[in-house]
mmCIF file of C-alpha atoms and ligand atoms in Angstrom:
data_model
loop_
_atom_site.group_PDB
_atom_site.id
_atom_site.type_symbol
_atom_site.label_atom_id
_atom_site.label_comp_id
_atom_site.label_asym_id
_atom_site.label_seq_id
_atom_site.Cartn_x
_atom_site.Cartn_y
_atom_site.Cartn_z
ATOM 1 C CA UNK A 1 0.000 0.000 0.000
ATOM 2 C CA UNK A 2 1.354 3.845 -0.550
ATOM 3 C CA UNK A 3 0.779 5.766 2.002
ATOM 4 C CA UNK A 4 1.883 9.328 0.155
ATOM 5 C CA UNK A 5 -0.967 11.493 1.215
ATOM 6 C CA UNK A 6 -2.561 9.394 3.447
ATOM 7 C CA UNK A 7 -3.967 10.829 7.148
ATOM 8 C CA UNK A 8 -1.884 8.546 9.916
ATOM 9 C CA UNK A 9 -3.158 9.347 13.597
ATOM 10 C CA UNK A 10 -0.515 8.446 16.110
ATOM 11 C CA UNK A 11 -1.639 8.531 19.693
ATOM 12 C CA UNK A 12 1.502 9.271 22.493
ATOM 13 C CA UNK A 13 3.730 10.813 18.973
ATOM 14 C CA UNK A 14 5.612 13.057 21.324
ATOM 15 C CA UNK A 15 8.463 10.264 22.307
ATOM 16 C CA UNK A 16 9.538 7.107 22.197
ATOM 17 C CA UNK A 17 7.945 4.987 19.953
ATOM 18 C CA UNK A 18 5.415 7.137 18.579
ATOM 19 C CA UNK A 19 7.568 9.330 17.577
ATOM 20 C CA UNK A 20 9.626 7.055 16.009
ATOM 21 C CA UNK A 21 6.669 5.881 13.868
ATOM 22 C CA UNK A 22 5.811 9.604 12.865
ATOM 23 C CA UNK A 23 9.143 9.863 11.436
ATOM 24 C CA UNK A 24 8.820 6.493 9.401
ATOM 25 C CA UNK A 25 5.248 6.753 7.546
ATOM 26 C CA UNK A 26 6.895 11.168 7.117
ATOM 27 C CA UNK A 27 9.508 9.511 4.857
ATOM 28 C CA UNK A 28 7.036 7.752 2.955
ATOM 29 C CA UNK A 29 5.318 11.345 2.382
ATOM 30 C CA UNK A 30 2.226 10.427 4.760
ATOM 31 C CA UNK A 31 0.310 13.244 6.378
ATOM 32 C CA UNK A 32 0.326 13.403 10.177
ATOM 33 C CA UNK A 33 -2.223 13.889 12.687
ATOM 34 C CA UNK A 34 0.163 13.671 15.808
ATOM 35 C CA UNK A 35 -1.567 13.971 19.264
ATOM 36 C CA UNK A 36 -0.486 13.727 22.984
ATOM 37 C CA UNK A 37 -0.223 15.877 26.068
ATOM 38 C CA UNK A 38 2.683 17.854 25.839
ATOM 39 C CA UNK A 39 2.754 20.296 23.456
ATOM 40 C CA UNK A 40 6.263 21.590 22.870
ATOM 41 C CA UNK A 41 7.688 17.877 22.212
ATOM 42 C CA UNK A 42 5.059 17.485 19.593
ATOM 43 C CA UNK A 43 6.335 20.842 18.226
ATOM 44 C CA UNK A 44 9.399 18.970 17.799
ATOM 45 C CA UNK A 45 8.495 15.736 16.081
ATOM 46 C CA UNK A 46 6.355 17.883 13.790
ATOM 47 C CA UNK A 47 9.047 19.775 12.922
ATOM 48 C CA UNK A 48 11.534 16.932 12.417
ATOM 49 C CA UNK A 49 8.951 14.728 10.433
ATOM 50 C CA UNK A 50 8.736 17.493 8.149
ATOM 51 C CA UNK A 51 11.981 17.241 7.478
ATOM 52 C CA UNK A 52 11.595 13.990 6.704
ATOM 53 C CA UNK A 53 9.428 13.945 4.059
ATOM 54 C CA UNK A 54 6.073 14.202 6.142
ATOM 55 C CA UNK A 55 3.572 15.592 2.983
ATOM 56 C CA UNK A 56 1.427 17.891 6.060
ATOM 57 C CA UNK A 57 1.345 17.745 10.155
ATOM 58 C CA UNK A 58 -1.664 18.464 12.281
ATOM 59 C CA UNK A 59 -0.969 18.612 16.369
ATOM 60 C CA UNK A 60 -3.516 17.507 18.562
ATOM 61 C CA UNK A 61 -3.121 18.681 22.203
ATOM 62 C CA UNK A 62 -4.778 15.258 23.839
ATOM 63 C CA UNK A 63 -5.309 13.413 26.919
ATOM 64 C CA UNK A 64 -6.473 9.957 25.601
ATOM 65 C CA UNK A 65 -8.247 9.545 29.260
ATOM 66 C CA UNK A 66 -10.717 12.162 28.364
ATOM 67 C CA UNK A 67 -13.557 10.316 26.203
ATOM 68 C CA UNK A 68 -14.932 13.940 25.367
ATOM 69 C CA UNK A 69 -12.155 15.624 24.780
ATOM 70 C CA UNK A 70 -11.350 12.614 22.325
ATOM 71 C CA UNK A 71 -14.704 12.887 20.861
ATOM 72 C CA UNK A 72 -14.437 16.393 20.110
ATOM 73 C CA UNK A 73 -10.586 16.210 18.616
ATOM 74 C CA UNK A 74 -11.742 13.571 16.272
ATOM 75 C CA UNK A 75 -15.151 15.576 15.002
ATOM 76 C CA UNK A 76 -13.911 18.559 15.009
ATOM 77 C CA UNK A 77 -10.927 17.869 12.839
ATOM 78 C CA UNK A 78 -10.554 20.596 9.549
ATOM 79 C CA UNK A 79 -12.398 18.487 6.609
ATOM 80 C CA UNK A 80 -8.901 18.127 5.235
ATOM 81 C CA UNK A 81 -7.741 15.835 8.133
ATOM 82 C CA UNK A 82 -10.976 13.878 8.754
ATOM 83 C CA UNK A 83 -10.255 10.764 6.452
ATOM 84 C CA UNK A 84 -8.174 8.795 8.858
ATOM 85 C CA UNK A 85 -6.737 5.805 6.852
ATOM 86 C CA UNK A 86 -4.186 4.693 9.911
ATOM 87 C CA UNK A 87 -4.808 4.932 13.677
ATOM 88 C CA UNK A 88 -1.819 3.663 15.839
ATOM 89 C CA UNK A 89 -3.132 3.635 19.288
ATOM 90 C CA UNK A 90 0.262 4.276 20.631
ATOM 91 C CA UNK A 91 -0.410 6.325 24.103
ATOM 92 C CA UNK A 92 0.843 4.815 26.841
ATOM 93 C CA UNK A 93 2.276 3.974 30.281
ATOM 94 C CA UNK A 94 3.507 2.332 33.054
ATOM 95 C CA UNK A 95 3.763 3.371 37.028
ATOM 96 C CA UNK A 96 5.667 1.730 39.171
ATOM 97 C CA UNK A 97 6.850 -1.550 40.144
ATOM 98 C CA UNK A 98 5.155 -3.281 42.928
ATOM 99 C CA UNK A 99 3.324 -6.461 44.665
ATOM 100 C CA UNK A 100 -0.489 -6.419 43.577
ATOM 101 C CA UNK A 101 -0.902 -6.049 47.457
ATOM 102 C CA UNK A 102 0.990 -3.172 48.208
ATOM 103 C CA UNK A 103 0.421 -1.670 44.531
ATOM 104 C CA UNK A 104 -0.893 2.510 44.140
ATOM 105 C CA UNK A 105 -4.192 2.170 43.485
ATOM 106 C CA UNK A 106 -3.805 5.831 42.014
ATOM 107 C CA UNK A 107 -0.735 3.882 39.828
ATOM 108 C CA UNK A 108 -3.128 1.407 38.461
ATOM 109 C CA UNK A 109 -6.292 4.210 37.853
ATOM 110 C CA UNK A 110 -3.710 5.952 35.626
ATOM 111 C CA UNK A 111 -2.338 3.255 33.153
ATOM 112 C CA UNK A 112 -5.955 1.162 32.714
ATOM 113 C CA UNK A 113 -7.209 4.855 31.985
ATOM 114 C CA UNK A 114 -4.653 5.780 29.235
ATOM 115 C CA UNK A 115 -3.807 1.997 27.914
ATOM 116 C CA UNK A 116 -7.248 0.362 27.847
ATOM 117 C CA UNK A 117 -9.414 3.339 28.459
ATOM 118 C CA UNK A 118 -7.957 5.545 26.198
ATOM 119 C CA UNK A 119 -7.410 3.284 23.522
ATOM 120 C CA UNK A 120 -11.238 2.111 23.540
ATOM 121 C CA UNK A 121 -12.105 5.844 23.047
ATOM 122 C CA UNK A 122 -9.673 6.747 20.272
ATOM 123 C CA UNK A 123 -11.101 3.862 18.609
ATOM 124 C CA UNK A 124 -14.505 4.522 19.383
ATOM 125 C CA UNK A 125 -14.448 8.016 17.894
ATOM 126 C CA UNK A 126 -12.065 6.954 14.855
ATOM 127 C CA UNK A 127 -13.279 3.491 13.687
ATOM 128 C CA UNK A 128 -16.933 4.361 12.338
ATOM 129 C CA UNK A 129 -15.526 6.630 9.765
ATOM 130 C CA UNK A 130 -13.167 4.004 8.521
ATOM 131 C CA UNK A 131 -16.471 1.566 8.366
ATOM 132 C CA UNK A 132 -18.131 4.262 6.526
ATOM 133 C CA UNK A 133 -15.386 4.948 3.854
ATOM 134 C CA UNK A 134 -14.757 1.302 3.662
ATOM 135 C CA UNK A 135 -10.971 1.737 4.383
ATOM 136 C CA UNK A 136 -8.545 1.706 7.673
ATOM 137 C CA UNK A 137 -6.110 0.471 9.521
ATOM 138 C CA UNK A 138 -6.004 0.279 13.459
ATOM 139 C CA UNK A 139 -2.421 -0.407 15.209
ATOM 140 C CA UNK A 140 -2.586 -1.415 18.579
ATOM 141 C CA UNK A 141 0.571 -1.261 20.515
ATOM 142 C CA UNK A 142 0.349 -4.568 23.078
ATOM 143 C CA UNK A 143 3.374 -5.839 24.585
ATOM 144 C CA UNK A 144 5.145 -9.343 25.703
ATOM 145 C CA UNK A 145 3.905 -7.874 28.985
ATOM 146 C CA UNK A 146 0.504 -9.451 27.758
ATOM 147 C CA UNK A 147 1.108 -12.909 26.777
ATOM 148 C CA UNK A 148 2.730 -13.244 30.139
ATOM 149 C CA UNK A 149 2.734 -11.291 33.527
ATOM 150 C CA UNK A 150 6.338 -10.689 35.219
ATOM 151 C CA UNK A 151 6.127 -10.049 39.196
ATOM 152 C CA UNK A 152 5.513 -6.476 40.227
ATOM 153 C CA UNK A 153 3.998 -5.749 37.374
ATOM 154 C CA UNK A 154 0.493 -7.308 37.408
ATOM 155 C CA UNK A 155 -1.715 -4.218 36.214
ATOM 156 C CA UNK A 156 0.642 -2.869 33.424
ATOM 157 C CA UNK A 157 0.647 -6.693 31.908
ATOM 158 C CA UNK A 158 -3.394 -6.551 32.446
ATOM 159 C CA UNK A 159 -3.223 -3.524 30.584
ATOM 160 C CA UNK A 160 -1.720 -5.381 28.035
ATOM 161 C CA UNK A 161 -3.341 -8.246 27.741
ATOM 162 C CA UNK A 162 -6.930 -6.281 27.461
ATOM 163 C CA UNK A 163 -5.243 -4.465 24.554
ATOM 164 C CA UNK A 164 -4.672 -8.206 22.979
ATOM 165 C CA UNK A 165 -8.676 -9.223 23.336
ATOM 166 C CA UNK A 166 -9.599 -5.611 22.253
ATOM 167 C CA UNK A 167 -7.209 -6.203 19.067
ATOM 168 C CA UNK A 168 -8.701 -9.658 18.123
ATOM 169 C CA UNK A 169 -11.999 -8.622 19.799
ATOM 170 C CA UNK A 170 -11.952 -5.123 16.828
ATOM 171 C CA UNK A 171 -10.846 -7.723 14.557
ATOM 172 C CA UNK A 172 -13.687 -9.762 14.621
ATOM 173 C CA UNK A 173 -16.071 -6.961 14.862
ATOM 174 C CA UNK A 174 -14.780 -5.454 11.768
ATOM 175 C CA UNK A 175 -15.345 -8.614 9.780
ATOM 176 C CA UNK A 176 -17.036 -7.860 6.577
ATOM 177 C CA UNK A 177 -15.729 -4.496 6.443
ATOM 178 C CA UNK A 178 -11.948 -3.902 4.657
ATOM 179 C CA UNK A 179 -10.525 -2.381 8.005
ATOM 180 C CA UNK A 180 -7.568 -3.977 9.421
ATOM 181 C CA UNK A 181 -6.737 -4.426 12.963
ATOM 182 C CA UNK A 182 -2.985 -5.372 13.895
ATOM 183 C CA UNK A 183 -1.264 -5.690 17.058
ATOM 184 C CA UNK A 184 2.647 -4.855 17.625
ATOM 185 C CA UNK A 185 3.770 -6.355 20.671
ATOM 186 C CA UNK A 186 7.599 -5.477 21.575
ATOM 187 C CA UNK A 187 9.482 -6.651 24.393
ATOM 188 C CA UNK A 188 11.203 -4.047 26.155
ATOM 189 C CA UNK A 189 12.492 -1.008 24.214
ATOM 190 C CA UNK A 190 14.909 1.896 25.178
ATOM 191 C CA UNK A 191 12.378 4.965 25.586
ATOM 192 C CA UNK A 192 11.034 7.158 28.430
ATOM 193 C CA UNK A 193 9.139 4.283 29.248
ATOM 194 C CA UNK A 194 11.128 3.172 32.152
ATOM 195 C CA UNK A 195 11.746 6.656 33.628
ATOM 196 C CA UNK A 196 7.998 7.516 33.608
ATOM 197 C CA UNK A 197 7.596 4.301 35.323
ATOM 198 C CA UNK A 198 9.941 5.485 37.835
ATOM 199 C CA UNK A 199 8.646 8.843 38.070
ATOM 200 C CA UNK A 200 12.339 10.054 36.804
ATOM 201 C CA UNK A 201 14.639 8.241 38.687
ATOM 202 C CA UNK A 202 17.205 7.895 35.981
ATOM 203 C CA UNK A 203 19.244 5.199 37.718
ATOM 204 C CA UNK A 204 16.595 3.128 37.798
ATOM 205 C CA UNK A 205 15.181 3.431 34.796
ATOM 206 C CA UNK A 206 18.932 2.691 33.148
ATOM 207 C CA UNK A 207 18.928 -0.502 35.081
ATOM 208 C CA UNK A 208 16.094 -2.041 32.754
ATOM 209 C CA UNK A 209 18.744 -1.600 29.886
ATOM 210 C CA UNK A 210 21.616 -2.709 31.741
ATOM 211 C CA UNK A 211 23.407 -5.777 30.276
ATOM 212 C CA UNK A 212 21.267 -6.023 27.017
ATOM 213 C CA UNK A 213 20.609 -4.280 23.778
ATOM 214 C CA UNK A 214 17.519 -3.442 24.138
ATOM 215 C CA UNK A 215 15.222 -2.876 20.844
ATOM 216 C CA UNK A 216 14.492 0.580 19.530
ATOM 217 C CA UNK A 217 11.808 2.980 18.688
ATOM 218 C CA UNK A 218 12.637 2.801 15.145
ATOM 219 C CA UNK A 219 12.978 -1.194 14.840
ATOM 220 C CA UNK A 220 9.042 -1.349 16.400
ATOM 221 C CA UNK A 221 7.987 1.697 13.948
ATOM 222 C CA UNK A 222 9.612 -0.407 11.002
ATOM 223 C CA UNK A 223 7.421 -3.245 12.310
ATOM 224 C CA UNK A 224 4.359 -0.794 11.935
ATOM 225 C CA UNK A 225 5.110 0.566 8.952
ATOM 226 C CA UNK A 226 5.481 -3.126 7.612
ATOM 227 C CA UNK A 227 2.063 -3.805 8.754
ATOM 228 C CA UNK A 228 0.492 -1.276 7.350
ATOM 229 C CA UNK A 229 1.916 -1.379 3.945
ATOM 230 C CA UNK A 230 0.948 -4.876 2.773
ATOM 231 C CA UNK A 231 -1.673 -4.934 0.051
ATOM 232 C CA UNK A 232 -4.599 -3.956 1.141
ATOM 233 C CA UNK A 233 -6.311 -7.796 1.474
ATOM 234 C CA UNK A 234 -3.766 -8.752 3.539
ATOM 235 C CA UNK A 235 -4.353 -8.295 7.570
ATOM 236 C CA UNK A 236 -1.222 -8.971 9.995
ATOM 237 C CA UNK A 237 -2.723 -9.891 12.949
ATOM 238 C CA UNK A 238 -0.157 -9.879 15.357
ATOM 239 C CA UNK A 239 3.719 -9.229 15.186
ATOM 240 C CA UNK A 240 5.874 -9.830 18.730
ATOM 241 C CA UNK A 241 9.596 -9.020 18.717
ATOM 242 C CA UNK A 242 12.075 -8.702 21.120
ATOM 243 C CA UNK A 243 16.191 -7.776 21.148
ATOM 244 C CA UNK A 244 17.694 -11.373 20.988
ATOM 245 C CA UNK A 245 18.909 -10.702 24.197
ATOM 246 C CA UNK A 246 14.920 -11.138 25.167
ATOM 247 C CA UNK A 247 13.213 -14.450 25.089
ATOM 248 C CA UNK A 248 10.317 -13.310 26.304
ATOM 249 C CA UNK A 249 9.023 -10.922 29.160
ATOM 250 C CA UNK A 250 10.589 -12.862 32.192
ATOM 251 C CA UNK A 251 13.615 -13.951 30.298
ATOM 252 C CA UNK A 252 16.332 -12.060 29.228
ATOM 253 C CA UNK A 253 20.253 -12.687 28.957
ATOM 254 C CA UNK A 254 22.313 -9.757 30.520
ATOM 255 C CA UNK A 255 26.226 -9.125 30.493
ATOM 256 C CA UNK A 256 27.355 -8.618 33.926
HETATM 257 P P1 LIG B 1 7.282 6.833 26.041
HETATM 258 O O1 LIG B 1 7.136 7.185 27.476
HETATM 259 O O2 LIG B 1 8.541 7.226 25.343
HETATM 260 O O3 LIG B 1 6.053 7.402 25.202
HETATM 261 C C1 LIG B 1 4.736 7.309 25.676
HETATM 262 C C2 LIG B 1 3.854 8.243 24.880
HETATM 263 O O4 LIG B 1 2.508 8.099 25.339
HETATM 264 C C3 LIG B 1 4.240 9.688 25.045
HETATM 265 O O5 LIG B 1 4.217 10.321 23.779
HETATM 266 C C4 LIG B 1 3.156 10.263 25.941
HETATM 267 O O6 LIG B 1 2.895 11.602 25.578
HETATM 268 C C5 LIG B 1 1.979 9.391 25.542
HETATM 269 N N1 LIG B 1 0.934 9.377 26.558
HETATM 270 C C6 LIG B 1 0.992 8.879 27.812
HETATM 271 N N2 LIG B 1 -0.156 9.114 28.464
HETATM 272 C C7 LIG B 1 -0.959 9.782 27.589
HETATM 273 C C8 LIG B 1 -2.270 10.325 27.669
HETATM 274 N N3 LIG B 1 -3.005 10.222 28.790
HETATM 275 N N4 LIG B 1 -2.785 10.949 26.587
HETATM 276 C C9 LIG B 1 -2.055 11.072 25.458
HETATM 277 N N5 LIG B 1 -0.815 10.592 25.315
HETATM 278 C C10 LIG B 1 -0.270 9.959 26.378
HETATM 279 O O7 LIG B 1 7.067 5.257 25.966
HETATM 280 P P2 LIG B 1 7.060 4.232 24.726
HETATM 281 O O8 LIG B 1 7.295 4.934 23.450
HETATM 282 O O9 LIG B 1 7.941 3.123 25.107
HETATM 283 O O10 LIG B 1 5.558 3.697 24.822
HETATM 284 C C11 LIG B 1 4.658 3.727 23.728
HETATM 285 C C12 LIG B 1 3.755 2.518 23.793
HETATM 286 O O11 LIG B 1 4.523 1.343 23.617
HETATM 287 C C13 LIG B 1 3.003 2.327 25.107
HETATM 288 O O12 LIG B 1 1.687 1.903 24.823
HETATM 289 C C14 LIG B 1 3.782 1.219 25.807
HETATM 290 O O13 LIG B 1 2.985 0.515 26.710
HETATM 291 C C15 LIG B 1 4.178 0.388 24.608
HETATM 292 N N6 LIG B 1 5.298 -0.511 24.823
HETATM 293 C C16 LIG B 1 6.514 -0.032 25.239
HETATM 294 C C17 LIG B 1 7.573 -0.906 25.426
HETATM 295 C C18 LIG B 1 8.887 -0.455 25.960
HETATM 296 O O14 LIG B 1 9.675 -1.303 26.432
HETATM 297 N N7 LIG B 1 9.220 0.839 25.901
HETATM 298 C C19 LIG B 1 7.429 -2.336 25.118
HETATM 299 C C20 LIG B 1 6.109 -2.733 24.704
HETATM 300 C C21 LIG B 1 5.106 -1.833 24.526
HETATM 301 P P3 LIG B 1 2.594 12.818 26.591
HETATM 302 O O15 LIG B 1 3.235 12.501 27.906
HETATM 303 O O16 LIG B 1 3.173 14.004 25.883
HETATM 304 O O17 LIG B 1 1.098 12.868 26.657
HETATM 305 C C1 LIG B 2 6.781 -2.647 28.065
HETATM 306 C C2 LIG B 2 7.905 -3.591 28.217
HETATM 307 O O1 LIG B 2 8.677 -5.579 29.565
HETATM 308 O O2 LIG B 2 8.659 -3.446 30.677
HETATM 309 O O3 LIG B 2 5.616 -3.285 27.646
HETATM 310 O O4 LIG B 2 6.615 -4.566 30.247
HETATM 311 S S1 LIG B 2 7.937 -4.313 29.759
#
């Protein structure tokens, strides 16, 4: 599939992998809607994936939590920008690391918001007008955190895991219809991922790295970008990938 000219909505495009994934469908002359909280990094990726190739770029100043806010973002897009042919439901987080038992209730409030929540709503407000033009694409960023929990981390992987039954769930749903639904599930990747987790404690959040090369933003936006342009009968369900120094999300080889 080309996607020169065609509207790609990235949720979370202001780091990490979303950003990553703006700058790969801007080099194949896409146009951009690119949403998420913080305003002046979006500035920035805008910029940059202009640079690249990117054929327009629309910010979107978002909170995916807000259903009405989401809503309204989505209908009250300039006619120009309203025929979304990609969603990648990117937005995302983790908070903390900690026994179920002992866990931050406000912790676990925050990432089923923003990765199940959030997602649901984005998708809610996007997917009918991909039914009605007969044409999409939905990405869903899962994880190996949902095929299989790791300690400490019980709600995050949940998170996860209710991403994979929404994907096939969407899937199903859409049956009939020529919208695709795939899911990108990487292990761990080297973004700001671990130091939002950590609520900035940079030592820590170095420590996930530590001893491995972990994958990067780019090598899970390729893996978008590879979903999204096979020919249009073609749906990739699911792709998982981890660094090889990953086997999956309990076990990983580090150098001491
Ligand atoms: P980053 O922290 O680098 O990026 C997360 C992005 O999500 C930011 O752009 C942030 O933007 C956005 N975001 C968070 N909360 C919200 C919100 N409420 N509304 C809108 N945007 C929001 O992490 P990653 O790039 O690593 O994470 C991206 C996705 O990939 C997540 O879904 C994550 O779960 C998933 N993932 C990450 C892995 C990893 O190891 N890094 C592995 C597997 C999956 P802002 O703060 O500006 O709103
Ligand atoms: C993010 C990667 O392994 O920290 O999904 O959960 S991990």
């Amino acid at each position: 599939m080309n996607l020169k000219g065609k509207i790609v909505l990235i949720t979370g495009a202001s780091s990490g992998i979303g950003a990553a994934t703006a700058f790969a469908f801007a080099a194949e002359g896409a146009r951009l809607l690119l949403a998420a909280r913080r305003a002046g990094k979006l500035a920035e990726v805008a910029s940059r994936a202009l640079e690249l190739g990117a054929e327009a770029v629309h910010s979107i100043d978002l909170d995916v939590r807000n259903n009405r806010a989401v809503q309204r973002a989505i209908d009250e897009l300039p006619p120009e920008w309203a025929e979304i042919e990609v969603l990648v439901n990117n937005a995302g987080l983790s908070r903390g690391l900690d026994k179920l038992y002992t866990g931050k209730i406000q912790d676990w409030e925050e990432m089923i918001d923003t990765n199940v929540k959030g997602l649901l709503y984005v998708s809610r407000a996007v997917v009918p007008g991909m039914v009605v033009r007969h044409s999409g694409h939905v990405v869903n960023l899962g994880s190996t955190a949902g095929e299989l929990p790791y300690p400490n981390g019980a709600v995050y992987c949940a998170s996860k895991a209710a991403e994979r039954s929404i994907n096939d769930g969407l899937r199903q749903d859409l049956l009939g219809t020529p919208v695709r639904v795939t899911s990108v599930d990487p292990g761990t990747v080297e973004t700001d991922f671990s130091l939002v987790r950590f609520r900035g404690d940079e030592k820590r959040a170095a420590n996930v790295y530590k001893g491995i090369t972990p994958l990067t933003p780019e090598d899970v936006a390729e893996a978008i970008l590879w979903a999204v342009s096979r020919p249009a009968h073609v749906n990739i369900a699911r792709i998982q990938l981890t660094s090889v120094d990953q086997a999956n999300s309990l076990l990983f080889h580090r150098e001491a």
